[in-house]
Structures are given as structure tokens and as C-alpha cells.
Amino acid sequence: MTEVTTVDHVVIRFAGDSGDGMQLTGDRFTHDTAVAGNDFSTLPNFPAEIRAPAGTVAGVSSFQLHFADFDIRTPGDRPDVLVAMNPAALKANLGDLPRGGLIIADTADFTPRNLAKVGYASDPLTDGSLSDYQVHALDLSGQASAAVAALGLGRKEAARTKNMYALGLLDWLYGRPTENTIAFLETKFAKAPQIRDANIAALKAGYAFGETTEVFANRYKVAPAPVPSGTYRQISGNRALAYGLMAGAAKAGLQLFLGAYPITPASDVLHHLAAAKAAGVLTFQAEDEIAAVGAALGASFAGQLGVTTTSGPGLALKMETIGLAVMLELPLVICDIQRAGPATGMPTKTEQADLTQALFGRHGEAPLPVIAPQSPGDCFSAAYEAVKLAVDYRTPVILLSDGYLANGAEPWAVPDLASLPAIDPAFATEPNRPDGEFWPYLRDDKLARAWAVPGTPGLEHRIGGIEKADGTGAVSYDPANHEFMVQLRQRKVDGIASVVPDVVVDDPSGQARILVLGWGSTYGPISAAARRVRGSGRNLATAHVRHLNPLPANLGEVLRRYQRVLVPEMNLGQLAMVLRAKYLVDVQPYSRVRGLPISLSELAADLIELIDLTEEEQ
């Protein structure tokens, strides 16, 4: 009889060819995990090539899921379980599996040809080279095909259900419910009943195999994680970002207009917003990045909420129009979902290398706010805040997400729209001068200028790409006026610091000499590594920066408290460079540019070494 073992967390990685359905399998297992009440974090990993050769390491697609009975912050560094659908998947991922890890391999594709294709001289499933692991070599493809044989599918179509067979087996192994996946398949394949029935049959057969086989000595139970009451859903960063934009527009009473050109990994935001047409969202798929941002800026001029989405290469192309938006002082939200570069780089991999481009990449003096979410669910809050800043201060705002946040998923507490901060576009409706004229560059106490919808009677005004005269908006070539307007726009952005929350330091002991400061998606690895470091009895302080321009007002004072300040980034030290220049503090970069999130285990080990070295120096 199979013994049930209780564990507090598990990391599973599904891996196979791009056509093996690993992303769908991982996503459905995540849904089943969410229903079971666990906390979770995911890391999909796609080939960089559009269609890499089948059976090669370059063509391996994987999906990693970390789930637990406690609050977790990352999808895990190393899998406890590897589901490998072919030799390439085993070859590409075996190095990440710790000794003693569980391997479930589909033997059907372990043929001499496929083994040779990835450099295996012999079959690792039978030659003893995997003796340090728990290996279950199963003919998943054959068993799935047998389970659907009565449905009359062809050989290839029947074999394609192997991912659902594997999912059923893993659902059994970890006590996941299958009802939601069955309901999903019934809906997804409602117009293809043969495919629907085959996938459901394979799922059930995989679960039944687990119940009847004796090859597994243990099943595993992960208890639900304690969470505050509320309505939760599984959400990816790109979907959360789209919802945040929609919520911001709704709260402001503005039409949401998205001008976008498809680019990985930002395209999903376009997809999600295009699907929201019934909610009043307008989307425009432009012919290029420049047209996309131009259309979005035009929408803002017309009194709508203009938004554009892109990744690093597209952000570079948009910069002249973003500079124009700074001069026009119109709301515009630019969502940059960062990817590995330069140029096209590795489009499906993650990075944080667009920070200096976002801060300084425009021609001339063109300051604007820059903010970054810290988790997939936080993309909602960051997008909402970007809308509010753009509307309140009449400025373009850059939101820096990344591929890890965009494609990763976590539980998300659905917010109450009524509880979100108010956003008031405060359109000008009457002349703002005693003489009955309307001046577009008269400002409020935030230095935000008047926003008048074209066609409003009596509010005709000049606007264009040449420097404006203060107040009137007339074309001006006066050197003193240009310097004044440049300084004024900088003061407006600097003034946003008054609404930026202070940096909060997490230092439980109050005795830490080292501060680890993060931004964006480094929040998860840093907080998880800090938990491990403190668990070893060492003191460590952490803090996280959401607002990258302007920086929080108390940040300089915080940095000066500590003997050492370390900034982990998925770049070569861009924020560290900015902080060193601004605050004259010896901030040290901790750089990783591997196309993957920073490893919490590696970071924790390096921090322990640094803390011990610091203590020895005292």
C-alpha cells in the first residue's frame, strides 16, 4: 500500500518538446493546486526560437511550479520532481535536479536516434547513470494511447494526450483534484468532442494508473496555506497588468486606448485587453512601435487614457514620441515588459536591463516617473498606480515589468474597485484666465497643467512638438523660457516624491550591518534568501524600491545606516550605479544576467559568506 507523506513544499518541473503541451500541463496543475488551497509561484520557460528542431535541447519547453503550505516568494531554484517527456528534456534539466530527486520519464521517445541527437551514447534510464535519483521510467505515450484507443484517433493524435496522462498521474501523486481540469477540457474542446473525450480519458487513466500501480512507494500531501479571507484567483503578471490598466481607466472615467505592436513578452497584454472590448477597451495593433505610441499619445490628446506596451527594443523606438509626451505634458502609460537583450536577444527570457533606458533614454531633458512591480499579482497595483500618476501629474509614466513577472503566476486577492484610490482627470471645462482666455500651461499645486479635450467651446489652445511658452503654450525660442520649462518639468516629477511612500526596512533584529536593496522582480529571491539567512542565526536587513524615479525621499538616509549595501539586479548594476551617483554611498552590485530569475539559494549562500566576512572585520 502506498504511504502518504506530508511535506511543506514541492517544486515540480514539467519538460518536453514545444509541441508536448508542457505549458498547458503546468498551467492546469497550477489551477488544481490553487483549488487545493496551496500558495504557489510558477516559472514558464520557453525556447527562444519560434520553432526549434524537435528533440533538441534548444527546443525544450518547461514549466516549473513551487507550491507550499506557507507563504512562498519564488518558483524555486531546483525541482524536487522532473517530468521528462524525451531525452532532450532530461539532458537540459538534469543538472538542476538535486541528488535523490524524483524523475518521471516517458520511455517512448528514448530511442537510439533521439538519444544520439542530444549526445547520449547509451540510454540513461537503463545504463545506471541515474542511480543517484529516484527514477520511474514509464511508457506515458503508450499508456495514454491505449487509454484513448476506443475513440478512433490516429496514432499521432492519440500520443498527444500523453501530457494529460502525465497530469493525471501527478494529480494522484500530490492529491490534486481533477474536476476543474475536466471542466476546462470540456469547455476548451467543446467543438471537438473526440479531442475532448480523448484528453479527459487520458487524464483519468493517468490518475487511475497512480491508484493501481505499485511503482510509487509514496504519495505526498501538502496542506493548504493560511491566507486572509477574500476572493482569490490564479493570475499572471501580464493579465494582472491589463486588469490594473482597466481598473485605473474605469476609476478615472476615461476610455482606455491601447496602441501596441506585438512583441515578446508583452504581447499577452494586448491579447487580454483586446478580449475586453465588451468592457469598452479600444485596442489598436499598429504596423510598428512608433505608430503604436503615436496613436496612444493621440488618444491622450483627445481626452482618453493612452497606453502603449512593448519590450526593450520597442521602448527604444518609442523614445522620441515619449519625449514629445513629456513636452506636451499629457498622461501616457508605457508598459515595458523587459526581456534579455540586446536587440532581439533572447525574447522569451527575463532581464532588468532597461532601467537606465527608462530613466535617461530620451533626447534632451525629458524626466518622467518610473515604477516597477515586485510580483505577478503586484502588476495590477503598479499599473493602477501608473495610471493615477499619469493622470494626476499630466505626465508619461514608464512601468518596468519583466518576462519572469509577465509569464509567472501566483494567487491574487481580487480587490474591491470601490476601495482603490480616486483618480480624477479634472478636465478643463471653462477659461482659466480673468480675461476669459484659456491657457493650457497654467498649473495646479502639483505643477500639473490644465487638460482640455479638443472641441470644448472656448478652450482652443496651441499644442505641438516645439518648446512652449510658459502659460500660453505659444511657440517660444527664448533661451530663458526653454530653461525655465525644462526646470519646471523636472520640478513636477521631483514633486511626485511627496506622494511616494518611504522605503520600509525589514530588519527583525535591528542589529544588521548589511542591507540588501531590491527592485522589481528581485523582491521574491531577496525575501526568500533573507528568510534562509536569518534562519541560520545571522542578521540581515532588506528593503525594496518600487518607485525608481523619483526615488523615495528617505532612501539616502536608509542607505547611510548600513556598513554595506548590496543591490541584486538582473543587469550589470544599473540601479547600483544610480544610487552611488545620487547618494555617494558605496552601493555594491550583485549582477546576474542569465535570462533566469536570481537564484535564492546562490544569493543566500553569498550573503552568509558576506555577513561572516563583515563580522570578522569588526
XYZ file of C-alpha atoms in Angstrom:
618
model
C 0.000 0.000 0.000
C 1.306 3.461 -0.953
C 2.274 5.551 2.067
C 1.133 9.199 2.252
C 3.942 11.516 3.328
C 3.232 15.088 4.428
C 5.664 17.725 3.121
C 5.522 21.504 3.446
C 6.541 22.375 -0.118
C 7.320 20.818 -3.505
C 8.927 22.081 -6.720
C 7.864 20.268 -9.900
C 9.206 20.881 -13.401
C 7.401 19.591 -16.496
C 9.718 19.470 -19.529
C 9.414 18.311 -23.115
C 9.340 19.467 -26.715
C 7.464 22.662 -27.544
C 4.689 20.538 -29.004
C 4.337 18.300 -25.942
C 1.965 20.662 -24.132
C 4.175 21.317 -21.121
C 2.887 24.876 -20.639
C -0.719 23.661 -20.651
C 0.139 20.786 -18.323
C 1.901 23.070 -15.874
C -0.860 25.647 -16.030
C -3.546 23.033 -15.323
C -1.552 21.553 -12.434
C -1.269 25.100 -11.076
C -5.051 25.505 -11.307
C -5.518 22.216 -9.470
C -3.030 23.409 -6.838
C -4.891 26.685 -6.416
C -8.119 24.773 -5.816
C -6.288 22.702 -3.183
C -5.515 25.938 -1.311
C -1.721 25.981 -1.542
C 0.371 29.067 -2.039
C 2.262 28.817 -5.330
C 4.622 30.510 -7.743
C 5.338 29.493 -11.339
C 8.122 29.889 -13.899
C 7.271 29.028 -17.523
C 10.376 28.712 -19.706
C 10.046 28.767 -23.492
C 12.555 28.191 -26.292
C 13.889 31.451 -27.711
C 13.432 30.102 -31.250
C 9.953 30.188 -32.788
C 10.202 26.562 -33.914
C 13.362 24.898 -32.674
C 14.146 21.421 -34.083
C 12.144 18.706 -32.335
C 14.066 16.535 -29.917
C 16.879 19.034 -29.394
C 17.937 20.753 -26.186
C 17.242 24.139 -27.836
C 13.631 23.085 -28.385
C 12.876 22.117 -24.778
C 9.939 23.898 -23.145
C 9.463 23.683 -19.392
C 7.087 24.812 -16.675
C 8.163 24.952 -13.038
C 5.724 25.162 -10.133
C 6.550 25.680 -6.467
C 3.649 25.076 -4.075
C 3.584 25.026 -0.299
C 1.596 25.219 2.925
C 3.222 28.592 3.744
C 3.872 31.918 2.074
C 6.447 31.411 -0.687
C 8.156 34.059 -2.781
C 9.788 32.254 -5.729
C 9.142 29.336 -8.100
C 12.135 27.592 -6.525
C 15.693 27.146 -7.730
C 15.855 23.382 -8.155
C 12.996 20.964 -8.821
C 12.225 18.112 -6.465
C 10.457 16.348 -9.332
C 11.353 16.352 -13.036
C 8.813 15.077 -15.551
C 10.843 14.499 -18.747
C 8.957 13.657 -21.909
C 12.061 12.942 -24.027
C 15.867 12.666 -23.797
C 16.359 16.357 -24.627
C 14.184 17.350 -21.670
C 16.215 15.113 -19.368
C 19.511 16.408 -20.748
C 18.506 20.070 -20.425
C 17.179 19.820 -16.875
C 19.010 17.023 -15.069
C 21.723 19.386 -13.842
C 19.136 21.321 -11.820
C 17.775 18.221 -10.060
C 19.343 17.548 -6.648
C 20.605 14.084 -5.789
C 17.705 11.963 -4.625
C 15.255 13.906 -6.774
C 12.358 12.150 -8.484
C 12.433 11.605 -12.261
C 9.340 10.521 -14.180
C 10.403 9.859 -17.765
C 8.362 8.898 -20.806
C 10.287 5.978 -22.295
C 8.535 6.184 -25.680
C 10.943 8.801 -27.062
C 14.128 7.308 -25.619
C 15.055 5.752 -28.966
C 18.657 5.399 -30.212
C 18.110 8.237 -32.705
C 16.704 10.635 -30.116
C 19.381 9.710 -27.595
C 22.135 10.363 -30.135
C 20.567 13.687 -31.107
C 21.327 15.110 -27.658
C 24.647 13.353 -27.109
C 23.678 10.288 -25.072
C 25.865 7.306 -26.017
C 23.526 4.968 -24.128
C 20.101 5.128 -22.532
C 20.450 6.892 -19.163
C 17.235 5.269 -17.971
C 18.850 1.836 -18.099
C 22.655 2.310 -18.006
C 22.900 3.125 -14.284
C 23.977 6.747 -14.744
C 20.879 7.934 -12.853
C 21.465 5.762 -9.800
C 21.577 8.806 -7.531
C 17.961 9.664 -8.376
C 14.558 8.070 -7.907
C 13.744 7.098 -11.489
C 10.330 5.986 -12.750
C 10.657 5.119 -16.436
C 7.118 4.767 -17.756
C 5.675 4.490 -21.247
C 3.419 7.504 -20.798
C 2.777 7.855 -24.534
C 1.899 4.200 -24.944
C -0.343 4.104 -21.896
C -2.110 7.291 -22.982
C -2.643 5.878 -26.475
C -4.073 2.701 -25.015
C -6.437 4.705 -22.829
C -7.928 6.506 -25.850
C -7.777 3.632 -28.336
C -11.548 3.184 -28.402
C -12.096 6.789 -29.539
C -10.700 6.230 -33.031
C -7.896 8.806 -33.035
C -4.886 8.442 -35.281
C -1.568 7.372 -33.789
C -0.137 10.891 -33.549
C -3.339 12.400 -32.156
C -3.580 9.650 -29.543
C 0.049 10.142 -28.478
C -0.562 13.866 -27.995
C -2.715 13.083 -24.955
C 0.398 11.961 -23.044
C 0.590 15.325 -21.303
C -2.877 14.841 -19.812
C -1.917 11.308 -18.786
C 1.147 12.712 -17.021
C -1.010 15.399 -15.412
C -3.424 12.786 -14.085
C -0.540 10.810 -12.610
C 0.912 13.903 -10.890
C -2.539 14.895 -9.630
C -2.748 11.499 -7.955
C 0.800 11.651 -6.619
C 0.179 15.007 -4.876
C -3.522 14.711 -4.073
C -4.711 17.346 -6.552
C -8.384 17.396 -7.609
C -9.052 16.775 -11.318
C -12.600 18.122 -11.619
C -11.528 21.613 -12.664
C -9.250 20.347 -15.401
C -12.038 18.133 -16.712
C -14.342 21.163 -16.803
C -11.618 23.139 -18.589
C -11.207 20.428 -21.248
C -14.953 20.226 -21.769
C -15.039 23.948 -22.484
C -11.813 24.207 -24.482
C -12.682 21.343 -26.817
C -16.461 21.757 -26.851
C -16.411 21.931 -30.669
C -14.082 18.934 -30.986
C -15.764 16.200 -28.926
C -13.338 13.475 -29.993
C -10.332 15.502 -28.792
C -12.214 16.489 -25.637
C -13.087 12.933 -24.760
C -9.563 11.690 -25.511
C -7.895 14.233 -23.237
C -10.348 13.562 -20.422
C -9.860 9.815 -20.830
C -6.079 10.203 -20.706
C -6.287 12.400 -17.595
C -8.472 9.875 -15.799
C -6.284 6.986 -16.945
C -3.150 8.660 -15.561
C -4.865 9.165 -12.210
C -6.125 5.567 -12.210
C -2.649 4.263 -13.023
C -1.345 6.001 -9.929
C -4.083 4.427 -7.813
C -3.425 0.895 -9.080
C 0.332 0.766 -9.669
C 2.847 -0.335 -7.063
C 5.837 1.503 -8.550
C 5.453 4.504 -6.231
C 6.242 3.854 -2.588
C 4.931 7.258 -1.503
C 2.244 9.795 -2.276
C 2.642 13.319 -0.941
C 0.338 15.690 0.872
C 0.840 19.464 1.027
C -1.653 21.151 3.355
C -3.423 24.374 2.354
C -1.598 27.616 3.123
C -3.166 30.043 5.613
C -4.336 33.192 3.789
C -6.530 36.150 4.736
C -10.172 35.752 3.784
C -11.191 37.045 0.392
C -11.722 36.087 -3.224
C -8.585 34.732 -4.871
C -7.686 33.721 -8.388
C -4.598 32.483 -10.166
C -3.144 35.354 -12.168
C -0.142 36.016 -14.378
C 1.702 39.307 -14.364
C 0.564 40.339 -17.846
C -3.086 39.623 -17.052
C -2.825 41.493 -13.743
C -1.231 44.427 -15.544
C -4.086 44.517 -18.069
C -6.643 44.454 -15.248
C -4.803 47.267 -13.444
C -4.950 49.449 -16.554
C -8.657 48.721 -16.948
C -9.338 49.483 -13.282
C -7.422 52.763 -13.499
C -9.301 53.875 -16.588
C -12.633 52.909 -15.035
C -11.860 54.757 -11.816
C -10.878 57.864 -13.806
C -13.925 57.605 -16.053
C -11.687 57.507 -19.126
C -11.789 55.454 -22.303
C -8.814 53.065 -22.267
C -6.962 53.089 -25.591
C -4.054 50.705 -26.172
C -1.739 51.298 -29.101
C 0.589 48.306 -29.389
C 2.796 46.338 -31.723
C 3.181 42.628 -30.867
C 6.476 41.849 -29.137
C 7.503 39.073 -26.752
C 6.915 39.050 -23.784
C 4.463 41.989 -23.867
C 2.004 40.636 -26.443
C -0.242 38.999 -23.854
C -1.235 42.429 -22.518
C -2.527 43.285 -25.987
C -4.350 39.944 -26.120
C -6.010 40.439 -22.736
C -7.104 43.999 -23.482
C -8.324 43.097 -26.974
C -10.542 40.474 -25.333
C -12.042 43.226 -23.135
C -13.797 45.011 -25.998
C -17.157 44.407 -24.329
C -15.865 46.371 -21.329
C -15.228 49.383 -23.543
C -11.488 48.921 -24.125
C -10.175 50.076 -27.500
C -7.097 48.313 -28.881
C -5.105 49.203 -31.976
C -2.494 46.803 -33.334
C -0.203 49.197 -35.151
C 2.179 48.496 -38.030
C 5.210 49.324 -35.866
C 6.274 50.532 -32.428
C 6.435 54.206 -33.405
C 2.909 54.202 -34.794
C 1.672 52.441 -31.660
C 2.971 55.066 -29.233
C 1.917 57.883 -31.563
C -1.642 56.582 -31.600
C -1.629 56.253 -27.794
C -0.403 59.828 -27.382
C -3.059 60.999 -29.818
C -5.684 59.248 -27.720
C -4.446 61.087 -24.628
C -4.638 64.406 -26.507
C -8.243 63.526 -27.337
C -9.080 63.027 -23.652
C -8.657 59.257 -23.370
C -6.186 57.202 -21.344
C -3.408 56.423 -23.814
C -1.396 53.271 -23.121
C 1.304 51.511 -25.100
C 3.014 48.191 -24.344
C 6.387 46.941 -25.511
C 9.714 45.383 -24.549
C 13.226 46.836 -24.632
C 13.724 47.043 -28.419
C 10.325 48.706 -28.840
C 10.947 51.116 -25.982
C 13.996 52.427 -27.840
C 11.872 53.081 -30.925
C 9.193 54.883 -28.911
C 11.554 57.319 -27.202
C 11.108 60.353 -29.479
C 7.336 60.237 -29.069
C 7.696 59.723 -25.307
C 9.850 62.855 -25.259
C 7.065 64.656 -27.113
C 4.600 63.470 -24.450
C 6.868 64.973 -21.782
C 6.779 68.313 -23.603
C 3.038 68.191 -24.194
C 2.539 67.129 -20.573
C -0.169 64.614 -21.352
C -0.996 61.365 -19.477
C 0.560 58.336 -21.153
C 1.355 54.909 -19.667
C 4.247 52.982 -21.233
C 4.480 49.352 -20.088
C 7.923 47.846 -20.762
C 7.976 44.082 -20.194
C 11.740 43.626 -20.107
C 13.483 40.757 -21.840
C 17.057 39.625 -22.307
C 18.972 41.704 -24.836
C 20.489 43.497 -26.547
C 18.396 43.877 -29.698
C 16.138 40.833 -30.068
C 18.424 38.956 -27.673
C 16.591 36.070 -26.033
C 12.975 37.229 -26.336
C 11.491 34.586 -24.061
C 13.997 35.129 -21.242
C 13.857 37.663 -18.438
C 16.127 40.580 -17.542
C 16.092 44.019 -15.841
C 18.428 45.798 -18.244
C 16.076 48.592 -19.407
C 16.318 50.672 -16.220
C 18.827 53.231 -17.462
C 16.980 53.429 -20.774
C 13.750 54.187 -18.890
C 15.451 56.795 -16.703
C 17.691 58.522 -19.253
C 16.978 57.148 -22.728
C 15.242 60.181 -24.239
C 16.837 63.013 -26.153
C 17.115 66.272 -24.221
C 15.881 66.730 -20.680
C 12.703 64.660 -20.534
C 12.091 63.417 -16.969
C 9.233 61.098 -16.155
C 8.164 58.752 -13.326
C 9.336 55.125 -13.421
C 7.805 52.403 -11.244
C 8.272 48.628 -11.078
C 6.012 45.850 -9.723
C 7.507 43.210 -7.441
C 5.383 40.131 -8.220
C 2.852 38.908 -10.802
C -0.125 39.989 -8.679
C 1.530 43.315 -7.881
C 1.463 44.153 -11.596
C -2.179 45.117 -11.004
C -1.326 47.643 -8.293
C 1.656 49.031 -10.202
C -0.416 49.513 -13.366
C -3.181 51.229 -11.391
C -0.622 53.493 -9.740
C 0.942 54.312 -13.119
C -2.466 55.436 -14.378
C -3.025 57.581 -11.309
C 0.384 59.279 -11.554
C -0.039 59.882 -15.285
C -3.475 61.464 -14.869
C -2.776 63.396 -11.663
C 0.513 64.902 -12.859
C -0.113 65.074 -16.622
C 2.973 63.088 -17.492
C 4.017 59.906 -19.259
C 4.894 57.096 -16.824
C 7.053 54.055 -17.564
C 6.136 50.796 -15.835
C 9.006 48.274 -15.784
C 7.836 44.671 -15.560
C 9.834 41.728 -16.929
C 9.404 38.346 -18.567
C 9.512 36.473 -15.256
C 6.651 38.520 -13.794
C 4.757 38.602 -17.087
C 4.525 34.837 -17.515
C 4.726 33.735 -13.883
C 1.600 33.263 -11.786
C 0.585 33.390 -8.138
C -2.597 33.623 -6.031
C -4.087 37.119 -6.210
C -6.656 38.628 -3.872
C -9.227 40.306 -6.129
C -9.537 43.927 -4.942
C -12.722 45.910 -4.465
C -12.744 48.627 -7.137
C -14.559 50.985 -4.768
C -11.668 50.780 -2.299
C -8.999 51.867 -4.797
C -7.681 55.455 -4.613
C -9.641 58.027 -6.575
C -8.378 59.196 -9.974
C -9.818 62.496 -11.209
C -8.858 63.703 -14.702
C -10.246 67.155 -13.788
C -10.716 68.211 -17.393
C -10.774 71.932 -18.007
C -14.310 72.993 -18.923
C -14.059 76.780 -18.684
C -11.487 79.512 -19.439
C -8.890 79.756 -16.655
C -7.894 83.416 -17.115
C -9.626 86.543 -15.783
C -9.734 87.903 -19.336
C -11.772 84.889 -20.474
C -8.892 83.141 -22.265
C -7.716 79.569 -21.756
C -4.026 78.977 -21.152
C -3.094 75.274 -21.386
C 0.083 75.613 -19.300
C -1.408 77.179 -16.208
C -0.714 74.759 -13.369
C -2.160 73.471 -10.122
C -0.264 72.959 -6.864
C 1.252 69.728 -8.267
C 2.531 71.696 -11.278
C 0.176 69.676 -13.473
C -1.148 71.692 -16.403
C -4.755 72.038 -17.487
C -6.068 69.175 -19.669
C -8.697 70.306 -22.168
C -10.491 67.931 -24.526
C -10.257 69.254 -28.102
C -13.541 70.769 -29.220
C -14.526 72.118 -25.813
C -16.041 75.564 -26.602
C -13.746 78.437 -25.679
C -10.766 76.210 -24.799
C -8.917 76.267 -28.103
C -5.168 76.060 -27.482
C -1.829 75.511 -29.178
C -0.010 72.194 -28.876
C 2.849 70.682 -30.853
C 6.432 69.492 -30.837
C 8.224 72.805 -30.355
C 9.032 74.348 -26.976
C 6.067 76.064 -25.292
C 5.906 79.451 -23.708
C 5.049 79.269 -20.037
C 1.313 79.601 -19.521
C 0.126 80.317 -23.050
C 1.645 77.299 -24.809
C 2.692 79.507 -27.704
C 5.802 78.536 -29.648
C 8.856 80.016 -27.950
C 12.527 80.121 -28.930
C 13.515 82.244 -25.962
C 16.513 80.626 -24.192
C 15.360 81.720 -20.747
C 11.870 80.297 -21.329
C 13.319 76.978 -22.519
C 15.460 76.648 -19.404
C 12.503 77.617 -17.241
C 10.222 74.999 -18.861
C 12.889 72.285 -18.589
C 13.385 73.080 -14.913
C 9.622 73.245 -14.362
C 9.009 69.798 -15.816
C 11.824 68.411 -13.672
C 10.346 70.016 -10.539
C 6.985 68.473 -11.346
C 8.446 64.968 -11.474
C 10.591 65.608 -8.412
C 7.440 66.718 -6.592
C 5.945 63.254 -7.010
C 8.305 62.218 -4.192
C 5.794 63.822 -1.817
C 3.308 61.014 -2.578
C 5.897 58.219 -2.820
C 5.926 56.132 0.380
C 9.134 55.994 2.360
C 11.314 52.934 1.999
C 10.488 50.420 4.728
C 13.399 48.367 6.059
C 12.834 44.803 7.220
C 15.429 44.226 9.958
C 13.875 41.943 12.611
C 16.910 42.024 14.902
C 17.716 45.687 14.475
C 21.391 44.621 14.510
C 22.100 44.075 10.816
C 25.174 45.655 9.274
C 24.259 44.665 5.703
C 21.254 45.942 3.721
C 20.047 44.126 0.613
C 18.046 46.505 -1.585
C 15.944 45.234 -4.456
C 13.646 46.493 -7.175
C 11.146 44.806 -9.460
C 11.098 41.019 -9.563
C 14.168 40.636 -7.332
C 11.723 41.024 -4.421
C 10.965 37.294 -4.367
C 14.538 35.925 -4.406
C 15.736 38.571 -1.925
C 12.966 37.963 0.610
C 13.290 34.179 0.284
C 17.080 34.348 0.642
C 16.725 36.643 3.676
C 14.429 34.108 5.305
C 17.086 31.432 4.858
C 19.927 33.680 6.073
C 18.032 34.715 9.208
C 17.154 31.085 9.806
C 20.894 30.406 10.073
C 21.090 32.815 13.021
C 22.575 35.738 11.079
C 21.287 39.317 10.938
C 20.258 40.858 7.623
C 18.238 43.898 6.603
C 16.242 44.100 3.369
C 14.315 46.824 1.602
C 12.570 47.170 -1.733
C 12.225 50.164 -4.055
C 9.029 50.402 -6.107
C 9.485 53.993 -7.309
C 12.662 54.340 -9.356
C 12.029 57.947 -10.357
C 11.627 59.879 -8.218
C 13.247 57.737 -5.549
C 11.697 57.694 -2.058
C 12.611 60.753 -0.001
C 14.208 58.757 2.848
C 16.268 56.399 0.693
C 19.590 58.225 1.122
C 19.241 58.227 4.905
C 18.421 54.499 4.862
C 21.464 53.626 2.737
C 23.820 55.520 5.050
C 22.760 53.471 8.086
C 24.483 50.291 6.912
C 28.076 49.222 6.640
C 27.396 47.515 3.338
C 24.583 47.869 0.805
C 24.075 45.152 -1.813
C 21.733 45.566 -4.812
C 20.855 42.308 -6.639
C 19.785 43.013 -10.233
C 19.330 41.097 -13.471
C 21.678 43.540 -15.209
C 25.256 44.722 -14.693
C 24.434 47.045 -11.808
C 22.231 49.796 -13.209
C 20.361 50.787 -10.031
C 23.563 50.417 -8.025
C 25.214 52.921 -10.364
C 22.338 55.397 -9.989
C 22.362 55.118 -6.189
C 26.128 55.562 -5.971
C 25.922 58.720 -8.104
C 22.934 60.210 -6.297
C 23.764 59.437 -2.673
C 27.573 58.980 -2.748
C 27.185 55.693 -0.869
C 29.359 52.678 -1.707
C 26.484 50.599 -3.050
C 27.685 47.226 -4.379
C 26.033 45.497 -7.351
C 25.118 41.814 -7.309
C 24.620 41.105 -11.004
C 23.116 38.104 -12.747
C 22.203 38.180 -16.458
C 21.382 34.563 -17.220
C 17.870 35.011 -18.605
C 16.555 33.494 -15.367
C 15.430 34.923 -12.021
C 18.188 35.356 -9.439
C 18.767 32.107 -7.531
C 17.643 32.424 -3.914
C 19.986 29.610 -2.864
C 23.009 31.196 -4.506
C 22.111 34.616 -3.116
C 21.602 33.208 0.391
C 24.965 31.432 0.318
C 26.733 34.567 -0.898
C 25.034 36.675 1.781
C 26.080 34.273 4.537
C 29.665 34.490 3.307
C 29.485 38.307 3.165
C 27.958 38.580 6.652
C 30.630 36.321 8.124
C 33.352 38.343 6.414
C 31.870 41.578 7.737
C 31.756 40.179 11.264
C 35.430 39.121 11.034
C 36.399 42.655 10.005
C 34.929 44.157 13.188
